[in-house]
Structures are given as C-alpha cells and as structure tokens.
C-alpha cells in the first residue's frame, strides 16, 4: 500500500479542471434542462449519441454556456500556492477536462494560472477519449517519459478517479464542499 507521503512526492500531476482547480459553479441539471436533455444523463455522451443534425445546435449552445462559465471562473483556495510549490519542485502538470481545450485555456486565463501549463498537457474532450477512459493520462505519461508510479490524478468527480485508476495511477479526491 502506498502512503500519503509517497503519493504527494510524485513528479507528474494530472488535474481535472472544473471543481478541482476552480470553485465549482457548473449546474449540470440546469444545463441539461436548457439543452432539452433528460435529467441525470451525461451531457457530452448524450450529444455524441444523437444524430449530428440534432446535436449540432445543442453543441453550439453548450459551447456558449461553457465559455461564459470559463470567463467567470475563480480559483480554488490555495491553487496559486500549490501550483507554485509543484513547479518549484520541478513537477510536470497536466489537465484533463470534459470541457473543450479552448474553454480550458479561457478558464486558465481567468484563474491567472495559464503559465503553469504546457499546451500539450491541457486536454479537452476532443483531444482523446473522454473520462473515465485513461487515454489522456496514458498519453501524458508517455510524453513525459514517466510511469504510473510517478503520476497522480486529482479530481472532484468519480470519472476523474476512475480515469486515474484505469491508468494505474494513484488518485486524490477533491471535495469542493
């Protein structure tokens, strides 16, 4: 069993974005309602399952909602300090989000932390298979030339933790409450 000290000494950190790096503000029930989707269903997967003609205007509206939220993003408590400590230790940082890569960068700009991340390691929903697939984490591990034993996945949602576990990394759950 890995102890907490060993976990926190890893050199490669993969973060979820919304609710992990940011103060959680997404009201997914309201977004589903606005898009006319059934309650409780995953938004992106539901749009992916639709006929493209029907999904296209809904994707456009989802992008508008998400970009508005990205512009208003606020950092989670202690975020700047944490990222500064990790960077000073030489850690590599990545993000895997169900948002678009474009929206991720708008969020990072709003948070004032975009300088902590390399473009190659900010992955949105169209970059790889979506969470809980480990594809994005595995891609980062390969590009960082490291392994799952030196990688940590941090997130606030079960998909984040499942993604990390599916990649064979340790995971840390962030409870935004």
PDB file of C-alpha atoms in Angstrom, residues 48-166:
ATOM      1  CA  UNK A  48     -22.410  12.168 -29.040  1.00  0.00           C
ATOM      2  CA  UNK A  49     -25.229   9.618 -29.297  1.00  0.00           C
ATOM      3  CA  UNK A  50     -27.534  11.984 -31.213  1.00  0.00           C
ATOM      4  CA  UNK A  51     -27.890  12.440 -34.938  1.00  0.00           C
ATOM      5  CA  UNK A  52     -25.359  15.140 -35.934  1.00  0.00           C
ATOM      6  CA  UNK A  53     -28.092  17.400 -37.323  1.00  0.00           C
ATOM      7  CA  UNK A  54     -29.890  17.431 -33.974  1.00  0.00           C
ATOM      8  CA  UNK A  55     -26.696  17.576 -31.878  1.00  0.00           C
ATOM      9  CA  UNK A  56     -25.018  20.456 -33.751  1.00  0.00           C
ATOM     10  CA  UNK A  57     -27.139  23.362 -32.416  1.00  0.00           C
ATOM     11  CA  UNK A  58     -27.043  21.823 -28.927  1.00  0.00           C
ATOM     12  CA  UNK A  59     -23.242  21.604 -29.064  1.00  0.00           C
ATOM     13  CA  UNK A  60     -23.119  25.250 -30.149  1.00  0.00           C
ATOM     14  CA  UNK A  61     -25.298  26.276 -27.203  1.00  0.00           C
ATOM     15  CA  UNK A  62     -23.259  24.122 -24.811  1.00  0.00           C
ATOM     16  CA  UNK A  63     -20.097  25.875 -26.027  1.00  0.00           C
ATOM     17  CA  UNK A  64     -21.712  29.266 -25.355  1.00  0.00           C
ATOM     18  CA  UNK A  65     -22.704  28.215 -21.829  1.00  0.00           C
ATOM     19  CA  UNK A  66     -19.267  26.761 -21.094  1.00  0.00           C
ATOM     20  CA  UNK A  67     -17.315  29.763 -22.418  1.00  0.00           C
ATOM     21  CA  UNK A  68     -19.436  32.091 -20.275  1.00  0.00           C
ATOM     22  CA  UNK A  69     -18.671  29.960 -17.205  1.00  0.00           C
ATOM     23  CA  UNK A  70     -14.967  29.772 -18.156  1.00  0.00           C
ATOM     24  CA  UNK A  71     -14.677  33.569 -18.280  1.00  0.00           C
ATOM     25  CA  UNK A  72     -16.141  33.822 -14.779  1.00  0.00           C
ATOM     26  CA  UNK A  73     -14.016  31.043 -13.239  1.00  0.00           C
ATOM     27  CA  UNK A  74     -12.476  31.626  -9.829  1.00  0.00           C
ATOM     28  CA  UNK A  75      -9.549  29.646  -8.410  1.00  0.00           C
ATOM     29  CA  UNK A  76      -9.938  27.027  -5.719  1.00  0.00           C
ATOM     30  CA  UNK A  77      -8.494  28.107  -2.393  1.00  0.00           C
ATOM     31  CA  UNK A  78      -4.702  27.759  -2.290  1.00  0.00           C
ATOM     32  CA  UNK A  79      -4.401  26.997  -6.019  1.00  0.00           C
ATOM     33  CA  UNK A  80      -1.631  29.505  -6.828  1.00  0.00           C
ATOM     34  CA  UNK A  81       0.425  28.328  -3.847  1.00  0.00           C
ATOM     35  CA  UNK A  82       0.016  24.653  -4.733  1.00  0.00           C
ATOM     36  CA  UNK A  83       0.977  25.128  -8.380  1.00  0.00           C
ATOM     37  CA  UNK A  84       3.949  27.302  -7.418  1.00  0.00           C
ATOM     38  CA  UNK A  85       5.219  24.667  -4.976  1.00  0.00           C
ATOM     39  CA  UNK A  86       4.827  21.903  -7.567  1.00  0.00           C
ATOM     40  CA  UNK A  87       6.574  23.893 -10.298  1.00  0.00           C
ATOM     41  CA  UNK A  88       9.405  24.860  -7.930  1.00  0.00           C
ATOM     42  CA  UNK A  89       9.885  21.150  -7.188  1.00  0.00           C
ATOM     43  CA  UNK A  90      10.157  20.505 -10.946  1.00  0.00           C
ATOM     44  CA  UNK A  91       6.829  18.712 -11.265  1.00  0.00           C
ATOM     45  CA  UNK A  92       5.094  18.344 -14.611  1.00  0.00           C
ATOM     46  CA  UNK A  93       1.437  19.452 -14.637  1.00  0.00           C
ATOM     47  CA  UNK A  94      -1.437  18.441 -16.886  1.00  0.00           C
ATOM     48  CA  UNK A  95      -5.180  18.911 -17.171  1.00  0.00           C
ATOM     49  CA  UNK A  96      -7.843  16.543 -18.461  1.00  0.00           C
ATOM     50  CA  UNK A  97     -11.270  18.120 -18.743  1.00  0.00           C
ATOM     51  CA  UNK A  98     -14.615  17.267 -20.275  1.00  0.00           C
ATOM     52  CA  UNK A  99     -14.652  20.887 -21.409  1.00  0.00           C
ATOM     53  CA  UNK A 100     -13.136  21.880 -24.751  1.00  0.00           C
ATOM     54  CA  UNK A 101      -9.437  22.669 -24.908  1.00  0.00           C
ATOM     55  CA  UNK A 102     -10.338  26.232 -25.943  1.00  0.00           C
ATOM     56  CA  UNK A 103     -12.528  26.645 -22.864  1.00  0.00           C
ATOM     57  CA  UNK A 104      -9.795  25.182 -20.684  1.00  0.00           C
ATOM     58  CA  UNK A 105      -7.414  27.935 -21.798  1.00  0.00           C
ATOM     59  CA  UNK A 106     -10.072  30.613 -21.210  1.00  0.00           C
ATOM     60  CA  UNK A 107     -10.517  29.190 -17.699  1.00  0.00           C
ATOM     61  CA  UNK A 108      -6.766  29.105 -17.045  1.00  0.00           C
ATOM     62  CA  UNK A 109      -6.525  32.724 -18.192  1.00  0.00           C
ATOM     63  CA  UNK A 110      -9.383  33.746 -15.874  1.00  0.00           C
ATOM     64  CA  UNK A 111      -7.674  31.931 -12.986  1.00  0.00           C
ATOM     65  CA  UNK A 112      -4.327  33.599 -13.752  1.00  0.00           C
ATOM     66  CA  UNK A 113      -2.531  30.229 -13.966  1.00  0.00           C
ATOM     67  CA  UNK A 114      -2.030  29.517 -17.654  1.00  0.00           C
ATOM     68  CA  UNK A 115       1.753  29.909 -17.282  1.00  0.00           C
ATOM     69  CA  UNK A 116       1.865  26.724 -15.185  1.00  0.00           C
ATOM     70  CA  UNK A 117       0.698  24.510 -18.070  1.00  0.00           C
ATOM     71  CA  UNK A 118       2.136  23.430 -21.413  1.00  0.00           C
ATOM     72  CA  UNK A 119      -0.336  23.297 -24.307  1.00  0.00           C
ATOM     73  CA  UNK A 120       0.440  19.621 -24.977  1.00  0.00           C
ATOM     74  CA  UNK A 121      -0.750  18.698 -21.493  1.00  0.00           C
ATOM     75  CA  UNK A 122      -4.085  20.523 -21.482  1.00  0.00           C
ATOM     76  CA  UNK A 123      -6.537  18.038 -22.960  1.00  0.00           C
ATOM     77  CA  UNK A 124     -10.186  18.704 -23.649  1.00  0.00           C
ATOM     78  CA  UNK A 125     -12.951  16.365 -24.660  1.00  0.00           C
ATOM     79  CA  UNK A 126     -11.957  16.221 -28.334  1.00  0.00           C
ATOM     80  CA  UNK A 127      -8.249  15.503 -27.674  1.00  0.00           C
ATOM     81  CA  UNK A 128      -8.698  11.895 -26.535  1.00  0.00           C
ATOM     82  CA  UNK A 129     -11.456   9.529 -25.470  1.00  0.00           C
ATOM     83  CA  UNK A 130     -13.383  11.206 -22.632  1.00  0.00           C
ATOM     84  CA  UNK A 131     -13.122  10.335 -18.951  1.00  0.00           C
ATOM     85  CA  UNK A 132     -13.214   7.766 -17.446  1.00  0.00           C
ATOM     86  CA  UNK A 133     -11.021   6.495 -20.298  1.00  0.00           C
ATOM     87  CA  UNK A 134      -7.352   6.571 -19.268  1.00  0.00           C
ATOM     88  CA  UNK A 135      -6.267   7.587 -22.776  1.00  0.00           C
ATOM     89  CA  UNK A 136      -5.362  11.205 -21.878  1.00  0.00           C
ATOM     90  CA  UNK A 137      -3.411  10.203 -18.760  1.00  0.00           C
ATOM     91  CA  UNK A 138      -1.618   7.426 -20.641  1.00  0.00           C
ATOM     92  CA  UNK A 139      -0.721   9.890 -23.408  1.00  0.00           C
ATOM     93  CA  UNK A 140       0.746  12.311 -20.861  1.00  0.00           C
ATOM     94  CA  UNK A 141       2.681   9.538 -19.112  1.00  0.00           C
ATOM     95  CA  UNK A 142       4.190   8.512 -22.443  1.00  0.00           C
ATOM     96  CA  UNK A 143       5.051  12.089 -23.491  1.00  0.00           C
ATOM     97  CA  UNK A 144       6.535  12.833 -20.066  1.00  0.00           C
ATOM     98  CA  UNK A 145       8.588   9.650 -20.377  1.00  0.00           C
ATOM     99  CA  UNK A 146       7.488   8.539 -16.909  1.00  0.00           C
ATOM    100  CA  UNK A 147       5.225   5.847 -15.478  1.00  0.00           C
ATOM    101  CA  UNK A 148       2.033   5.496 -13.478  1.00  0.00           C
ATOM    102  CA  UNK A 149       4.031   5.092 -10.243  1.00  0.00           C
ATOM    103  CA  UNK A 150       5.216   8.718 -10.553  1.00  0.00           C
ATOM    104  CA  UNK A 151       1.861  10.140 -11.689  1.00  0.00           C
ATOM    105  CA  UNK A 152      -1.066  11.385  -9.636  1.00  0.00           C
ATOM    106  CA  UNK A 153      -4.600  12.200 -10.834  1.00  0.00           C
ATOM    107  CA  UNK A 154      -6.614  14.757  -8.851  1.00  0.00           C
ATOM    108  CA  UNK A 155     -10.322  15.413  -9.340  1.00  0.00           C
ATOM    109  CA  UNK A 156     -13.695  16.081  -7.768  1.00  0.00           C
ATOM    110  CA  UNK A 157     -15.876  13.646  -9.710  1.00  0.00           C
ATOM    111  CA  UNK A 158     -15.993   9.842  -9.945  1.00  0.00           C
ATOM    112  CA  UNK A 159     -14.972   9.989 -13.649  1.00  0.00           C
ATOM    113  CA  UNK A 160     -11.704  11.681 -12.630  1.00  0.00           C
ATOM    114  CA  UNK A 161     -10.865   8.983 -10.107  1.00  0.00           C
ATOM    115  CA  UNK A 162     -11.917   6.197 -12.472  1.00  0.00           C
ATOM    116  CA  UNK A 163      -9.697   7.715 -15.187  1.00  0.00           C
ATOM    117  CA  UNK A 164      -6.700   7.668 -12.852  1.00  0.00           C
ATOM    118  CA  UNK A 165      -7.387   4.167 -11.616  1.00  0.00           C
ATOM    119  CA  UNK A 166      -7.892   2.959 -15.203  1.00  0.00           C
TER     120      UNK A 166
END
